[in-house]
mmCIF file of C-alpha atoms in Angstrom:
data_model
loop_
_atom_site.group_PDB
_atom_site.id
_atom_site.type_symbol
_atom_site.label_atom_id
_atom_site.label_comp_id
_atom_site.label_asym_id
_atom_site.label_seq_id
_atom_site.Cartn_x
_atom_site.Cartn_y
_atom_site.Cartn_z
ATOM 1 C CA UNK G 1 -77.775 135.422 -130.101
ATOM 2 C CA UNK G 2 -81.418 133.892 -130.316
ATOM 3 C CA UNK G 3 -80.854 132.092 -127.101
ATOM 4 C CA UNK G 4 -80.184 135.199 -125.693
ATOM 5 C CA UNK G 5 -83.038 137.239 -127.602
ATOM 6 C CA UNK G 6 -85.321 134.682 -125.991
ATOM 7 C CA UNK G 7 -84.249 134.667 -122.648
ATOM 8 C CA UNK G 8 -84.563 138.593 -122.812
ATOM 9 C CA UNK G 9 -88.307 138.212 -124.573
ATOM 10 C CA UNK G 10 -88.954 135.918 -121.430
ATOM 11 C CA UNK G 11 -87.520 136.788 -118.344
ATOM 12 C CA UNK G 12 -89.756 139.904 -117.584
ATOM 13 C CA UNK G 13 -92.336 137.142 -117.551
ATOM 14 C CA UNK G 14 -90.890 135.170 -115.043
ATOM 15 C CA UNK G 15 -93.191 133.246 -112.450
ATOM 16 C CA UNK G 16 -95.807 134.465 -114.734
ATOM 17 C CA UNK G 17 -98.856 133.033 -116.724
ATOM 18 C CA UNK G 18 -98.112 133.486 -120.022
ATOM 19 C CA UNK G 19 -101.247 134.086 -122.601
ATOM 20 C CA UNK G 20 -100.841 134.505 -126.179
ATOM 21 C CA UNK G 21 -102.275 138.495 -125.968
ATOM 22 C CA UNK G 22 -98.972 138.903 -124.076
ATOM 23 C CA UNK G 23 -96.583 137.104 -126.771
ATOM 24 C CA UNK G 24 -98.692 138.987 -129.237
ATOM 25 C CA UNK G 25 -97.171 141.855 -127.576
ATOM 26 C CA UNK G 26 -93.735 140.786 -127.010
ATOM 27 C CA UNK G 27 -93.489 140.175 -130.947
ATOM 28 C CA UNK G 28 -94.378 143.348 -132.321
ATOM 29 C CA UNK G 29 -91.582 145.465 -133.977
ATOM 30 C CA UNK G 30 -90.645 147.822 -131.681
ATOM 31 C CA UNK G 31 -90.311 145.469 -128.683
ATOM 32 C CA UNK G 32 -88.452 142.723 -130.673
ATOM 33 C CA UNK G 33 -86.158 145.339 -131.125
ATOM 34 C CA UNK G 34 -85.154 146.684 -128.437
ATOM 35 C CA UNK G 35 -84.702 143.006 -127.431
ATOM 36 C CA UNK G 36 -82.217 142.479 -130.516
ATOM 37 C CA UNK G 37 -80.103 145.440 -129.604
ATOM 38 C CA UNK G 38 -79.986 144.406 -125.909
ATOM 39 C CA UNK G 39 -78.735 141.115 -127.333
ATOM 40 C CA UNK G 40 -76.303 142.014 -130.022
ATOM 41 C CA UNK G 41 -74.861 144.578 -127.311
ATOM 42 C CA UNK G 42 -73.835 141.629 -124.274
ATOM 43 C CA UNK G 43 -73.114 138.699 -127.005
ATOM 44 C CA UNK G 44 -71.778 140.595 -130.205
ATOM 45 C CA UNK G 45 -70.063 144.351 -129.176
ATOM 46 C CA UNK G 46 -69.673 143.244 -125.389
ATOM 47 C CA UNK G 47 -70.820 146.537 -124.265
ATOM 48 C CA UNK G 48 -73.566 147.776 -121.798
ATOM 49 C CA UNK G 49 -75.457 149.811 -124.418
ATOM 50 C CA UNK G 50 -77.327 148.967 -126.691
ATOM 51 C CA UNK G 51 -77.448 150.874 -130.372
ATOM 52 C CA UNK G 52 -79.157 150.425 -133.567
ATOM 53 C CA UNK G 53 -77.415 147.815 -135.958
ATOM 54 C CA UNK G 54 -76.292 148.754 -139.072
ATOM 55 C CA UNK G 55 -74.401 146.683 -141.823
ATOM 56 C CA UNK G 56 -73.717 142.972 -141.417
ATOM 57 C CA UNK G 57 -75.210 143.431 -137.724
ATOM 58 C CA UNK G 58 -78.438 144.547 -139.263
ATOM 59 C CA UNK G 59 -78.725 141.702 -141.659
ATOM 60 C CA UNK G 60 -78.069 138.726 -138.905
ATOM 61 C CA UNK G 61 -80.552 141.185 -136.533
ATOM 62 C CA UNK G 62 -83.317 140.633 -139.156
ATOM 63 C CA UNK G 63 -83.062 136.542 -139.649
ATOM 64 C CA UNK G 64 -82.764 136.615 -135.948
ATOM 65 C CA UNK G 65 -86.233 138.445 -135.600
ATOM 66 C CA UNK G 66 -87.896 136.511 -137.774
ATOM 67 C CA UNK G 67 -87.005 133.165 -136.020
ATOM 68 C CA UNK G 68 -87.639 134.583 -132.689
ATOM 69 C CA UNK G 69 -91.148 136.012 -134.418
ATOM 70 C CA UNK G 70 -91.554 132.154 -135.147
ATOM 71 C CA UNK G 71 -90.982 130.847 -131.796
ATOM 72 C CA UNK G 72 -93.290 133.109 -130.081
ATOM 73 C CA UNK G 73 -96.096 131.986 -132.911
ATOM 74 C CA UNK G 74 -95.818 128.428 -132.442
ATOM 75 C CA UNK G 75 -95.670 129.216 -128.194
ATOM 76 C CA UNK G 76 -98.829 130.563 -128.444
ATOM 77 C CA UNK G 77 -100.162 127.879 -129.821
ATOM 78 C CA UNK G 78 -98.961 126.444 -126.235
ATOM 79 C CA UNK G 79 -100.359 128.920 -124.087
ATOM 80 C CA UNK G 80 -101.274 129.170 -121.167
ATOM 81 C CA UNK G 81 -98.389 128.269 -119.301
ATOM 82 C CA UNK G 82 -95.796 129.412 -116.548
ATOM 83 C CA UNK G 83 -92.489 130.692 -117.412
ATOM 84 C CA UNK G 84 -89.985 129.813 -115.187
ATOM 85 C CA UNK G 85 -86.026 129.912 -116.304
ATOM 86 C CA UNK G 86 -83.735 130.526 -119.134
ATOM 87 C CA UNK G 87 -80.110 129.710 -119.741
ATOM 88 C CA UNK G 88 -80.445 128.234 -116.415
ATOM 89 C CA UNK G 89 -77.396 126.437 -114.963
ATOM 90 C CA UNK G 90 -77.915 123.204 -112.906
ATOM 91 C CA UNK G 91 -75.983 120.580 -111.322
ATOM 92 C CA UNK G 92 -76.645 117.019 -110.005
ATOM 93 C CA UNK G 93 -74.517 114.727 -107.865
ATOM 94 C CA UNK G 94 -73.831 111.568 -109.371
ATOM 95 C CA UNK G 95 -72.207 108.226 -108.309
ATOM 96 C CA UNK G 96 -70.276 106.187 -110.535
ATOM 97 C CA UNK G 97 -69.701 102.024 -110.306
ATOM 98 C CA UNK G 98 -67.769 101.683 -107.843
ATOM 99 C CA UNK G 99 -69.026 104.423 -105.143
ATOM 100 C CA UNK G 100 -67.027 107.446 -106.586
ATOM 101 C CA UNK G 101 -68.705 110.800 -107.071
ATOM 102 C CA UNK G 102 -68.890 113.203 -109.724
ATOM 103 C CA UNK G 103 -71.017 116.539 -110.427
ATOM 104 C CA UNK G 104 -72.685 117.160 -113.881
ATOM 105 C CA UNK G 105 -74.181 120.314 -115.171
ATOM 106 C CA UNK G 106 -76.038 121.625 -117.717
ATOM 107 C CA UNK G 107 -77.327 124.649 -119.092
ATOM 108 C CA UNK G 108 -81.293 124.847 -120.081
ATOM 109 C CA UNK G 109 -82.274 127.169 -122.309
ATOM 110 C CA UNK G 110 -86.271 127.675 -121.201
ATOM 111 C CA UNK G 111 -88.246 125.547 -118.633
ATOM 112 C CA UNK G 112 -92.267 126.363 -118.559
ATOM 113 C CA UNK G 113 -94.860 124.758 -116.531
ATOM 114 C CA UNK G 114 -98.605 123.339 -116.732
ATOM 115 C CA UNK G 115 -101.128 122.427 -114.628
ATOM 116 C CA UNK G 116 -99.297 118.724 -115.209
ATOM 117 C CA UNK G 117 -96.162 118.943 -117.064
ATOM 118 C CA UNK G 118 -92.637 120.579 -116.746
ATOM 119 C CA UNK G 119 -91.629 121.519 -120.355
ATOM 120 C CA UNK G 120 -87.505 121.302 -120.630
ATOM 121 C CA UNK G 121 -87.015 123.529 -124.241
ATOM 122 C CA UNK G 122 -83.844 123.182 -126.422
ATOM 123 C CA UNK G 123 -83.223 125.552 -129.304
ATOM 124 C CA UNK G 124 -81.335 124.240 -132.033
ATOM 125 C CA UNK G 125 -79.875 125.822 -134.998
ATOM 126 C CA UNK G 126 -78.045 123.894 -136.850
ATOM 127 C CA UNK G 127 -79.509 120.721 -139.466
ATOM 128 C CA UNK G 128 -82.263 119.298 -137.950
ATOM 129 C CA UNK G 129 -82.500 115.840 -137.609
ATOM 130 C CA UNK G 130 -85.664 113.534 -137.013
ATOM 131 C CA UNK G 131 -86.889 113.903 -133.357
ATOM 132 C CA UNK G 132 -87.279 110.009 -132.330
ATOM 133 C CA UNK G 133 -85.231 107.557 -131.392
ATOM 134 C CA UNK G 134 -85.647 103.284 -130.536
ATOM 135 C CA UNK G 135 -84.148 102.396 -127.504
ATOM 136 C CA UNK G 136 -82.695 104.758 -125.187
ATOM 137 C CA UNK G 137 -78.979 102.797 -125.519
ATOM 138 C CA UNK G 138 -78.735 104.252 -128.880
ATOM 139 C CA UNK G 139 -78.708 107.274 -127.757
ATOM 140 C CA UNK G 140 -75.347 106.936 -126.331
ATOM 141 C CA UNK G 141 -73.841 104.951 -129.134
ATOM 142 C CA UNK G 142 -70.612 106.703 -129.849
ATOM 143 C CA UNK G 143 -70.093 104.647 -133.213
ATOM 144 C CA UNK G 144 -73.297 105.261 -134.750
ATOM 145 C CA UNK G 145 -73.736 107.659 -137.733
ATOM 146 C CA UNK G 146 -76.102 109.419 -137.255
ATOM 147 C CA UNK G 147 -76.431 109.162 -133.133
ATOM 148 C CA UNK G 148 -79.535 111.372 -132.046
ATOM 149 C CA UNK G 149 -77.181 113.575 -129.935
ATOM 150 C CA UNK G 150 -79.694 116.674 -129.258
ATOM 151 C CA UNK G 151 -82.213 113.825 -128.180
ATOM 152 C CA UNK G 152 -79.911 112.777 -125.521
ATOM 153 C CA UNK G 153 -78.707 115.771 -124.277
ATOM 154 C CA UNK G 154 -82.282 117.452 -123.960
ATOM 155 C CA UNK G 155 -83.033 114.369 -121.458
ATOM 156 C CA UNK G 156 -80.132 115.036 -119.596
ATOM 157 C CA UNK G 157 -81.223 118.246 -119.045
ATOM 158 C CA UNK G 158 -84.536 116.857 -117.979
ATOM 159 C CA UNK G 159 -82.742 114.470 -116.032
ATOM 160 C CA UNK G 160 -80.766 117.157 -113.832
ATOM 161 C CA UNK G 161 -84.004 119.039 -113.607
ATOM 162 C CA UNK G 162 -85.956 116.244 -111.978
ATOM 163 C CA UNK G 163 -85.058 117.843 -108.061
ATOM 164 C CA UNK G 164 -87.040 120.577 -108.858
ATOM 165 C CA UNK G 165 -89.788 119.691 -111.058
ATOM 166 C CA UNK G 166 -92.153 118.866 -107.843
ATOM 167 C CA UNK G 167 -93.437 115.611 -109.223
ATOM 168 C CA UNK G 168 -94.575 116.818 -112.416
ATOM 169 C CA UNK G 169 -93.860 114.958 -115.199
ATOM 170 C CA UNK G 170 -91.133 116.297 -117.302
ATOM 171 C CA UNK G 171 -91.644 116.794 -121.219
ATOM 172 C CA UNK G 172 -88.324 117.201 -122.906
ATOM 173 C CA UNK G 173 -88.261 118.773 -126.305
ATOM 174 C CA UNK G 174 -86.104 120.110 -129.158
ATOM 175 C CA UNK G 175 -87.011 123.383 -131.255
ATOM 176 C CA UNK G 176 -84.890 123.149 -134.584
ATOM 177 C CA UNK G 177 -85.090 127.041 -135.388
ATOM 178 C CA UNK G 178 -84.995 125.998 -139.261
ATOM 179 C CA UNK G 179 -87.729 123.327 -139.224
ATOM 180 C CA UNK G 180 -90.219 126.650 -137.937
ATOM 181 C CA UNK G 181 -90.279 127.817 -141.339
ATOM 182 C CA UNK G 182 -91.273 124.414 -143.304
ATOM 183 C CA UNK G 183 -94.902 123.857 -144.308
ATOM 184 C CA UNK G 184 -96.320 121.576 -141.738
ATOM 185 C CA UNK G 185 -97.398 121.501 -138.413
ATOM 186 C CA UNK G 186 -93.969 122.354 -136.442
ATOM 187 C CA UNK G 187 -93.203 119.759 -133.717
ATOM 188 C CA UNK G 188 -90.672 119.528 -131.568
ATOM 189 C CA UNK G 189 -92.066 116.816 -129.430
ATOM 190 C CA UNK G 190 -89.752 113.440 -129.071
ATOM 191 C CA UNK G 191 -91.527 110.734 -129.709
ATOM 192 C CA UNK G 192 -89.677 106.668 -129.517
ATOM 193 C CA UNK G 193 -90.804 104.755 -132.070
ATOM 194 C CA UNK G 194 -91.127 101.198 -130.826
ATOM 195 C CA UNK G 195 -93.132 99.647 -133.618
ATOM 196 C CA UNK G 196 -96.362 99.234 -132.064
ATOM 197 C CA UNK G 197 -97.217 103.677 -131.647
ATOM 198 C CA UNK G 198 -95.069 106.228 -133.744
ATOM 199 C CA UNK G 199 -96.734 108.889 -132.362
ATOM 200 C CA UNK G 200 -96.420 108.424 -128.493
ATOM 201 C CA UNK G 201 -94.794 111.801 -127.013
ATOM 202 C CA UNK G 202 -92.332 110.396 -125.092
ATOM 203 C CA UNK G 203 -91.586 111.995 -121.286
ATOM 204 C CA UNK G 204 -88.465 111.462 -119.237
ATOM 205 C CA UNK G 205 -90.540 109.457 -116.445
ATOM 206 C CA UNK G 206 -90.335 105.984 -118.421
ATOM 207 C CA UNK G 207 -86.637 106.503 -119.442
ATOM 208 C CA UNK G 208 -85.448 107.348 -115.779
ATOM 209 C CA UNK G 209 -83.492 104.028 -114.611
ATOM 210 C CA UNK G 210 -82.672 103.536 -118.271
ATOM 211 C CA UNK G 211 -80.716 106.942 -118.875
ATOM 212 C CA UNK G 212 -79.425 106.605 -115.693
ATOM 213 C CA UNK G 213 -77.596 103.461 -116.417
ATOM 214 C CA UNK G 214 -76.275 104.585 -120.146
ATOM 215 C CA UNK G 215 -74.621 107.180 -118.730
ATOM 216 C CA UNK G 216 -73.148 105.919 -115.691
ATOM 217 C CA UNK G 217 -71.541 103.364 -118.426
ATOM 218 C CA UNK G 218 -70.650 106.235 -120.398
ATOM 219 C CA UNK G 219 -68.885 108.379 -117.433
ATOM 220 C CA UNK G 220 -67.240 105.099 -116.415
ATOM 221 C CA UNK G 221 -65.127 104.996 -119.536
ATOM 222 C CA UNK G 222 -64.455 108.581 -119.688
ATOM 223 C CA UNK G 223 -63.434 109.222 -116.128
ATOM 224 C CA UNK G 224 -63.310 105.295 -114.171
ATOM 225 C CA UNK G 225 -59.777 105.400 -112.830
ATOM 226 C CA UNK G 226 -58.679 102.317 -114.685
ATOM 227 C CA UNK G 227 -60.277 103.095 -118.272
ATOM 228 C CA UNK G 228 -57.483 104.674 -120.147
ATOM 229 C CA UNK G 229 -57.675 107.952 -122.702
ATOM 230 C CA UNK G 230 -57.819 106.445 -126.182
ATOM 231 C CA UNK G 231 -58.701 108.136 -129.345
ATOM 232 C CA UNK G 232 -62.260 108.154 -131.080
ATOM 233 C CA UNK G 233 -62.907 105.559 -133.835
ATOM 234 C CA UNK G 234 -64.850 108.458 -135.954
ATOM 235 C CA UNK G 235 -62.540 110.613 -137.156
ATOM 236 C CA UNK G 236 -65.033 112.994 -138.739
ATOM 237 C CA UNK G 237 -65.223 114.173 -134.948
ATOM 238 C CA UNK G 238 -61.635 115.306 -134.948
ATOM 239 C CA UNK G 239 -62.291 117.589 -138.153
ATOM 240 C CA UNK G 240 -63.376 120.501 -135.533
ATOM 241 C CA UNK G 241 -61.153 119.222 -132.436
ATOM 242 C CA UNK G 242 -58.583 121.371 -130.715
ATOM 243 C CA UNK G 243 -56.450 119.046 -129.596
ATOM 244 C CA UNK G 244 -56.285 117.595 -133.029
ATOM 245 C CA UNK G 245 -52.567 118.165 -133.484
ATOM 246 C CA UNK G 246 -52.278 116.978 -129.954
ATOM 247 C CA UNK G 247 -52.919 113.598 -130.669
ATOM 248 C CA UNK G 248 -51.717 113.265 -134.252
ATOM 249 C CA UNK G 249 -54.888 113.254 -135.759
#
């Protein structure tokens, strides 16, 4: 329901420069509101009208507000910028080894724009995890522990993006909702850490070739017509699988 409170917070603002008088604005009580109702009313009743919460619905309404509240705070720390999308759906053609063609999509949660930068925004919120990685391979790792999954999938989104992002350079990041309310400067910049500067912001422009090929080795074995459907070495996976009992896990 927060992606949702934020797209409705945002999409009045569409095309538009957005200043921090105007988030200011957005946040205050009575318009937050509204903006919770609409959202509890299309995600949580499924109905067309909106109505004051009450109950259980009240309490989730609440935390919701105040993480939304947060968000806006830390984007006005950002402004000005141009809104341009949320929950936006995208595809991208894409050729496998071997000539054969496939279509990805994604859904974005919020795209903004600079004077130099496309901005591809994530919200997040479950555990947050550290936002930086080593080499862009280890993203894709399937065995590894503790795999930087919303890492990768934010520069896929960044990735299918690239058609429209005129040029500009493309600056993925990840907003872990929970990490907004620890004592800090909130960050949700990704940054590789190659051992010479920790604290380079990393955009998608340098990764490009290198993304490309991870997942075109990743797609292979998934869909190549001569990789066969075998079962996932971490079973922790298969804890919240539906097809669990399908394959006798």
């Amino acid at each position: 329901i927060l992606h949702r409170v934020m797209e409705l917070v945002y999409k009045p603002l569409c095309g538009k420069v957005i200043t921090a008088d105007l988030l200011k604005l957005a946040a205050q009580d009575s318009n937050m509101t509204v903006k919770i109702q609409e959202a509890f009313a299309k995600d949580f009743f499924h109905t067309e009208e909106p109505r004051p919460l009450a109950g259980q619905a009240y309490l989730y309404g609440e935390t919701i507000r105040k993480y939304a509240c947060k968000v806006l705070a830390y984007d006005r720390s950002l402004t000005p910028f141009t809104y341009i999308s949320s929950e936006k759906l995208i595809y991208s053609p894409f050729e496998l080894t071997g000539g054969r063609m496939i279509r990805l999509k994604g859904f974005i949660d919020r795209i903004d724009r600079t004077d130099e930068t496309i901005r591809i925004i994530d919200y997040k919120s479950g555990k947050p995890v550290a936002l930086t990685f080593d080499r862009m391979e280890s993203l894709f790792d399937q065995t590894a522990k503790e795999r930087r999954k919303a890492i990768m999938q934010v520069f896929l989104y960044a990735w299918l993006y690239t058609p429209e992002a005129g040029g500009r350079p493309i600056q993925p990041a990840v907003y872990y909702t929970r990490n907004l309310f620890k004592q800090g400067v909130f960050d949700p910049a990704i940054r590789q850490v190659d051992g010479r500067d920790k604290n380079l912001r990393t955009n998608l422009d340098g990764h490009r070739n290198e993304l490309e090929d991870q997942l075109r080795g990743r797609v292979n074995e998934k869909c190549g017509e001569e990789s066969p459907c075998k079962q996932t070495q971490k079973t922790k996976s298969c804890e919240d699988c539906n097809c669990a009992g399908i394959c006798g896990r």
